PDB file of C-alpha atoms in Angstrom:
ATOM      1  CA  GLN U 694     -23.172  52.872  42.616  1.00 44.00           C
ATOM      2  CA  LEU U 695     -23.191  49.600  43.167  1.00 46.00           C
ATOM      3  CA  GLN U 696     -21.345  47.393  41.227  1.00 47.00           C
ATOM      4  CA  THR U 697     -21.347  43.427  40.812  1.00 44.00           C
ATOM      5  CA  PRO U 698     -18.434  41.230  42.579  1.00 44.00           C
ATOM      6  CA  PRO U 699     -16.493  39.947  39.045  1.00 43.00           C
ATOM      7  CA  LYS U 700     -16.630  37.442  37.873  1.00 44.00           C
ATOM      8  CA  GLN U 701     -13.185  34.687  37.678  1.00 42.00           C
ATOM      9  CA  VAL U 702     -12.311  33.303  34.712  1.00 44.00           C
ATOM     10  CA  PHE U 703      -9.399  30.811  33.070  1.00 45.00           C
ATOM     11  CA  ARG U 704      -8.299  31.770  29.412  1.00 48.00           C
ATOM     12  CA  VAL U 705      -8.225  29.447  27.619  1.00 51.00           C
ATOM     13  CA  ALA U 706      -5.650  29.887  24.921  1.00 50.00           C
ATOM     14  CA  THR U 707      -4.129  28.179  21.871  1.00 49.00           C
ATOM     15  CA  THR U 708      -0.884  28.152  19.664  1.00 43.00           C
ATOM     16  CA  ARG U 709      -3.067  26.031  17.379  1.00 46.00           C
ATOM     17  CA  LEU U 710      -6.673  26.323  15.474  1.00 47.00           C
ATOM     18  CA  HIS U 711      -7.456  23.379  12.690  1.00 48.00           C
ATOM     19  CA  LEU U 712     -11.023  25.139  11.215  1.00 48.00           C
ATOM     20  CA  GLN U 713     -13.458  24.809   9.151  1.00 48.00           C
ATOM     21  CA  PRO U 714     -16.812  26.851   7.253  1.00 48.00           C
ATOM     22  CA  ARG U 715     -19.616  27.131   8.979  1.00 51.00           C
ATOM     23  CA  THR U 716     -22.204  25.135   6.789  1.00 47.00           C
ATOM     24  CA  THR U 717     -25.944  25.977   6.759  1.00 46.00           C
ATOM     25  CA  ASN U 718     -28.758  25.155   3.499  1.00 42.00           C
ATOM     26  CA  ARG U 719     -26.960  27.301   1.530  1.00 44.00           C
ATOM     27  CA  GLN U 720     -22.944  27.868   0.756  1.00 44.00           C
ATOM     28  CA  ILE U 721     -21.698  30.877  -0.077  1.00 43.00           C
ATOM     29  CA  LYS U 722     -18.349  30.887  -1.747  1.00 45.00           C
ATOM     30  CA  MET U 723     -16.320  34.807  -0.896  1.00 45.00           C
ATOM     31  CA  SER U 724     -12.962  35.859  -2.515  1.00 46.00           C
ATOM     32  CA  LEU U 725     -10.428  38.191  -1.314  1.00 47.00           C
ATOM     33  CA  SER U 726      -8.309  40.128  -4.050  1.00 49.00           C
ATOM     34  CA  VAL U 727      -4.824  41.570  -1.987  1.00 47.00           C
ATOM     35  CA  GLY U 728      -2.951  43.253  -4.336  1.00 50.00           C
ATOM     36  CA  PRO U 729      -0.053  45.993  -4.184  1.00 50.00           C
ATOM     37  CA  ALA U 730      -2.256  48.359  -4.569  1.00 51.00           C
ATOM     38  CA  ASP U 731      -4.673  47.555  -1.864  1.00 63.00           C
ATOM     39  CA  ASN U 732      -4.588  47.991   1.680  1.00 70.00           C
ATOM     40  CA  PRO U 733      -2.373  45.036   2.036  1.00 76.00           C
ATOM     41  CA  PRO U 734      -2.932  42.649   5.743  1.00 76.00           C
ATOM     42  CA  TYR U 735      -1.217  43.105   8.781  1.00 78.00           C
ATOM     43  CA  MET U 736       2.863  41.956   9.054  1.00 78.00           C
ATOM     44  CA  GLY U 737       1.938  41.370   5.047  1.00 79.00           C
ATOM     45  CA  LYS U 738      -0.116  38.578   5.169  1.00 82.00           C
ATOM     46  CA  LEU U 739      -4.045  37.265   4.920  1.00 84.00           C
ATOM     47  CA  ILE U 740      -4.453  34.528   8.153  1.00 84.00           C
ATOM     48  CA  ASN U 741      -6.821  32.183   6.752  1.00 86.00           C
ATOM     49  CA  LEU U 742      -7.619  29.453   8.947  1.00 87.00           C
ATOM     50  CA  ILE U 743     -10.634  28.054   6.827  1.00 87.00           C
ATOM     51  CA  SER U 744      -9.741  24.999   5.280  1.00 85.00           C
ATOM     52  CA  GLU U 745     -11.649  24.196   1.072  1.00 85.00           C
ATOM     53  CA  ASP U 746     -10.156  20.831   1.607  1.00 87.00           C
ATOM     54  CA  VAL U 747     -13.982  19.055   1.656  1.00 89.00           C
ATOM     55  CA  ASP U 748     -12.489  15.914   2.957  1.00 91.00           C
ATOM     56  CA  ALA U 749      -9.754  17.305   6.036  1.00 88.00           C
ATOM     57  CA  VAL U 750     -13.529  18.704   7.117  1.00 88.00           C
ATOM     58  CA  ALA U 751     -15.299  15.506   7.386  1.00 89.00           C
ATOM     59  CA  ALA U 752     -12.218  13.925   8.522  1.00 90.00           C
ATOM     60  CA  LEU U 753     -11.736  17.248  11.519  1.00 88.00           C
ATOM     61  CA  LYS U 754     -16.011  16.400  11.977  1.00 89.00           C
ATOM     62  CA  LYS U 755     -15.862  13.391  12.469  1.00 91.00           C
ATOM     63  CA  SER U 756     -12.539  13.580  15.401  1.00 91.00           C
ATOM     64  CA  ALA U 757     -14.635  16.367  17.147  1.00 92.00           C
ATOM     65  CA  ALA U 758     -17.220  14.217  17.491  1.00 91.00           C
ATOM     66  CA  SER U 759     -15.804  12.585  20.155  1.00 95.00           C
ATOM     67  CA  LEU U 760     -13.990  15.548  21.487  1.00 96.00           C
ATOM     68  CA  PRO U 761     -14.723  17.827  24.976  1.00 96.00           C
ATOM     69  CA  GLU U 762     -17.188  20.789  23.308  1.00 95.00           C
ATOM     70  CA  ILE U 763     -17.021  24.512  24.299  1.00 96.00           C
ATOM     71  CA  VAL U 764     -20.384  26.247  22.861  1.00 96.00           C
ATOM     72  CA  LEU U 765     -19.609  29.100  22.633  1.00 96.00           C
ATOM     73  CA  THR U 766     -21.138  32.829  23.296  1.00 95.00           C
ATOM     74  CA  PRO U 767     -21.867  35.279  19.932  1.00 94.00           C
ATOM     75  CA  ARG U 768     -18.919  37.974  21.416  1.00 93.00           C
ATOM     76  CA  GLN U 769     -16.972  34.694  20.785  1.00 95.00           C
ATOM     77  CA  LEU U 770     -17.955  33.754  17.503  1.00 95.00           C
ATOM     78  CA  CYS U 771     -17.552  37.263  16.453  1.00 95.00           C
ATOM     79  CA  ASP U 772     -13.871  36.048  18.112  1.00 95.00           C
ATOM     80  CA  LEU U 773     -13.152  32.808  16.257  1.00 95.00           C
ATOM     81  CA  GLU U 774     -14.827  34.515  13.046  1.00 94.00           C
ATOM     82  CA  LEU U 775     -12.179  37.195  12.577  1.00 94.00           C
ATOM     83  CA  LEU U 776      -8.845  34.504  14.166  1.00 94.00           C
ATOM     84  CA  MET U 777     -10.799  32.094  10.889  1.00 92.00           C
ATOM     85  CA  ASN U 778     -10.948  34.583   7.978  1.00 91.00           C
ATOM     86  CA  GLY U 779      -7.498  36.643   8.629  1.00 91.00           C
ATOM     87  CA  GLY U 780      -9.813  39.685  10.081  1.00 91.00           C
ATOM     88  CA  PHE U 781      -6.854  39.198  13.052  1.00 93.00           C
ATOM     89  CA  SER U 782      -3.978  38.749  10.940  1.00 92.00           C
ATOM     90  CA  PRO U 783      -1.403  38.183  11.801  1.00 92.00           C
ATOM     91  CA  LEU U 784      -2.774  36.053  14.686  1.00 94.00           C
ATOM     92  CA  THR U 785      -3.530  32.090  13.980  1.00 92.00           C
ATOM     93  CA  GLY U 786      -5.565  31.556  17.016  1.00 93.00           C
ATOM     94  CA  PHE U 787      -6.879  33.272  20.775  1.00 95.00           C
ATOM     95  CA  LEU U 788      -3.474  33.871  22.283  1.00 95.00           C
ATOM     96  CA  ASN U 789      -1.652  31.903  25.179  1.00 94.00           C
ATOM     97  CA  GLU U 790      -1.069  33.053  27.932  1.00 95.00           C
ATOM     98  CA  ASP U 791       2.683  34.010  26.966  1.00 96.00           C
ATOM     99  CA  ASP U 792       1.372  36.129  24.895  1.00 96.00           C
ATOM    100  CA  TYR U 793      -1.291  37.677  26.826  1.00 96.00           C
ATOM    101  CA  ASN U 794       0.888  39.414  28.603  1.00 96.00           C
ATOM    102  CA  GLY U 795       3.354  40.795  26.331  1.00 97.00           C
ATOM    103  CA  VAL U 796       0.372  42.484  24.789  1.00 96.00           C
ATOM    104  CA  VAL U 797      -1.250  43.578  27.777  1.00 96.00           C
ATOM    105  CA  ASP U 798       2.848  44.908  29.454  1.00 95.00           C
ATOM    106  CA  ASN U 799       2.934  46.343  26.410  1.00 95.00           C
ATOM    107  CA  MET U 800       1.235  45.899  23.028  1.00 95.00           C
ATOM    108  CA  ARG U 801       3.497  43.456  21.973  1.00 96.00           C
ATOM    109  CA  LEU U 802       2.719  39.200  21.190  1.00 96.00           C
ATOM    110  CA  ALA U 803       5.520  37.603  23.170  1.00 95.00           C
ATOM    111  CA  ASN U 804       7.703  36.742  20.028  1.00 95.00           C
ATOM    112  CA  GLY U 805       7.829  40.996  19.521  1.00 96.00           C
ATOM    113  CA  THR U 806       4.843  41.337  16.262  1.00 95.00           C
ATOM    114  CA  PHE U 807       2.472  44.914  18.112  1.00 95.00           C
ATOM    115  CA  TRP U 808      -0.383  44.087  18.724  1.00 95.00           C
ATOM    116  CA  PRO U 809      -3.217  45.506  20.934  1.00 93.00           C
ATOM    117  CA  MET U 810      -5.911  44.072  22.187  1.00 93.00           C
ATOM    118  CA  PRO U 811      -6.110  40.829  23.335  1.00 95.00           C
ATOM    119  CA  ILE U 812      -8.179  38.113  21.911  1.00 95.00           C
ATOM    120  CA  THR U 813      -8.516  35.509  24.244  1.00 94.00           C
ATOM    121  CA  LEU U 814     -11.664  33.034  24.679  1.00 94.00           C
ATOM    122  CA  ASP U 815     -13.167  33.149  28.099  1.00 91.00           C
ATOM    123  CA  VAL U 816     -14.569  30.496  29.484  1.00 93.00           C
ATOM    124  CA  SER U 817     -15.567  30.070  33.402  1.00 91.00           C
ATOM    125  CA  LYS U 818     -13.901  28.307  36.062  1.00 90.00           C
ATOM    126  CA  ASP U 819     -15.564  25.298  35.775  1.00 92.00           C
ATOM    127  CA  GLU U 820     -15.474  24.572  32.433  1.00 92.00           C
ATOM    128  CA  GLY U 821     -11.160  25.412  32.143  1.00 90.00           C
ATOM    129  CA  GLY U 822     -10.485  22.909  35.084  1.00 92.00           C
ATOM    130  CA  LYS U 823     -11.744  20.217  32.322  1.00 93.00           C
ATOM    131  CA  HIS U 824      -8.850  21.371  30.162  1.00 93.00           C
ATOM    132  CA  LYS U 825      -5.591  21.329  29.963  1.00 93.00           C
ATOM    133  CA  VAL U 826      -2.413  22.369  27.779  1.00 94.00           C
ATOM    134  CA  GLY U 827      -2.530  19.528  24.833  1.00 94.00           C
ATOM    135  CA  ASP U 828      -6.091  18.892  24.778  1.00 95.00           C
ATOM    136  CA  LYS U 829      -8.427  19.438  22.278  1.00 95.00           C
ATOM    137  CA  VAL U 830     -11.563  20.484  21.385  1.00 95.00           C
ATOM    138  CA  ALA U 831     -14.183  20.801  19.285  1.00 95.00           C
ATOM    139  CA  LEU U 832     -15.485  24.858  19.004  1.00 95.00           C
ATOM    140  CA  LYS U 833     -19.946  24.822  18.536  1.00 95.00           C
ATOM    141  CA  ASP U 834     -22.362  26.898  18.204  1.00 94.00           C
ATOM    142  CA  ASP U 835     -25.682  27.712  20.156  1.00 94.00           C
ATOM    143  CA  GLU U 836     -26.568  25.097  17.252  1.00 95.00           C
ATOM    144  CA  LEU U 837     -24.033  22.885  18.204  1.00 94.00           C
ATOM    145  CA  ASN U 838     -22.474  22.915  14.502  1.00 92.00           C
ATOM    146  CA  ILE U 839     -19.097  22.288  14.801  1.00 92.00           C
ATOM    147  CA  LEU U 840     -16.770  24.837  14.476  1.00 92.00           C
ATOM    148  CA  GLY U 841     -13.361  23.897  14.846  1.00 91.00           C
ATOM    149  CA  VAL U 842     -10.958  22.746  17.297  1.00 93.00           C
ATOM    150  CA  LEU U 843      -8.591  24.297  19.164  1.00 93.00           C
ATOM    151  CA  THR U 844      -5.398  23.247  20.967  1.00 94.00           C
ATOM    152  CA  VAL U 845      -5.089  24.153  23.934  1.00 94.00           C
ATOM    153  CA  GLY U 846      -2.206  26.286  24.577  1.00 93.00           C
ATOM    154  CA  SER U 847      -1.551  27.620  28.321  1.00 93.00           C
ATOM    155  CA  VAL U 848      -5.268  28.241  30.958  1.00 93.00           C
ATOM    156  CA  PHE U 849      -4.725  31.247  33.092  1.00 92.00           C
ATOM    157  CA  THR U 850      -7.136  33.483  35.342  1.00 90.00           C
ATOM    158  CA  PRO U 851      -6.506  37.147  34.266  1.00 88.00           C
ATOM    159  CA  ASP U 852      -5.974  40.016  35.523  1.00 87.00           C
ATOM    160  CA  LYS U 853      -8.931  41.592  34.320  1.00 86.00           C
ATOM    161  CA  ALA U 854      -7.733  45.671  36.653  1.00 86.00           C
ATOM    162  CA  ARG U 855      -3.980  45.314  34.925  1.00 91.00           C
ATOM    163  CA  GLU U 856      -5.817  44.492  31.739  1.00 90.00           C
ATOM    164  CA  ALA U 857      -8.869  47.384  31.643  1.00 88.00           C
ATOM    165  CA  ASP U 858      -6.130  49.724  33.150  1.00 89.00           C
ATOM    166  CA  LYS U 859      -3.220  49.000  31.215  1.00 91.00           C
ATOM    167  CA  VAL U 860      -5.489  48.265  27.973  1.00 89.00           C
ATOM    168  CA  PHE U 861      -8.189  50.258  28.075  1.00 85.00           C
ATOM    169  CA  GLY U 862      -6.943  53.058  30.018  1.00 85.00           C
ATOM    170  CA  SER U 863      -9.472  52.403  32.638  1.00 80.00           C
ATOM    171  CA  PRO U 864     -10.037  50.831  36.489  1.00 73.00           C
ATOM    172  CA  ASP U 865     -11.594  48.295  35.782  1.00 66.00           C
ATOM    173  CA  ASP U 866     -13.378  45.986  32.599  1.00 59.00           C
ATOM    174  CA  LYS U 867     -16.995  47.475  32.978  1.00 67.00           C
ATOM    175  CA  CYS U 868     -15.944  50.805  32.307  1.00 66.00           C
ATOM    176  CA  HIS U 869     -14.140  50.608  29.495  1.00 58.00           C
ATOM    177  CA  PRO U 870     -15.818  52.217  25.550  1.00 54.00           C
TER     178      PRO U 870
END
């Protein structure tokens, strides 16, 4: 069985995201109602990182135009969307290194909250080397639309073999389901 060498990656993580909705020619407004009879969000609060403040979004776009950028892959876009719309509540951003290690080792964020899966922003070693803790980075889609601004919380190289074993029960990250 032929195996390709593992790709070295850095994970850019954050504890704060300043996000805006993706704009298109057609605006679609959605609402979500969670009441006592419905299935409540994990930890009781649905995290919504999408700003509806038009002025704040305009200011964010203006400031993001001068920031370094990361163009997200389809997979990264999915994670960002779930962070923004509350699908990953109670997360408020990609995991930093402490949260990542806690999740991999015992399915707990650094604050003790149960969380079973590492949600990080994987970037190449070159991209990871461009950023340091505290930097702001514009997150863009493949059409270069600004989706949000990430504040770097940590930059680290994950132990992919340990992650695959502990999170997926698999010998490497290519074999998990």
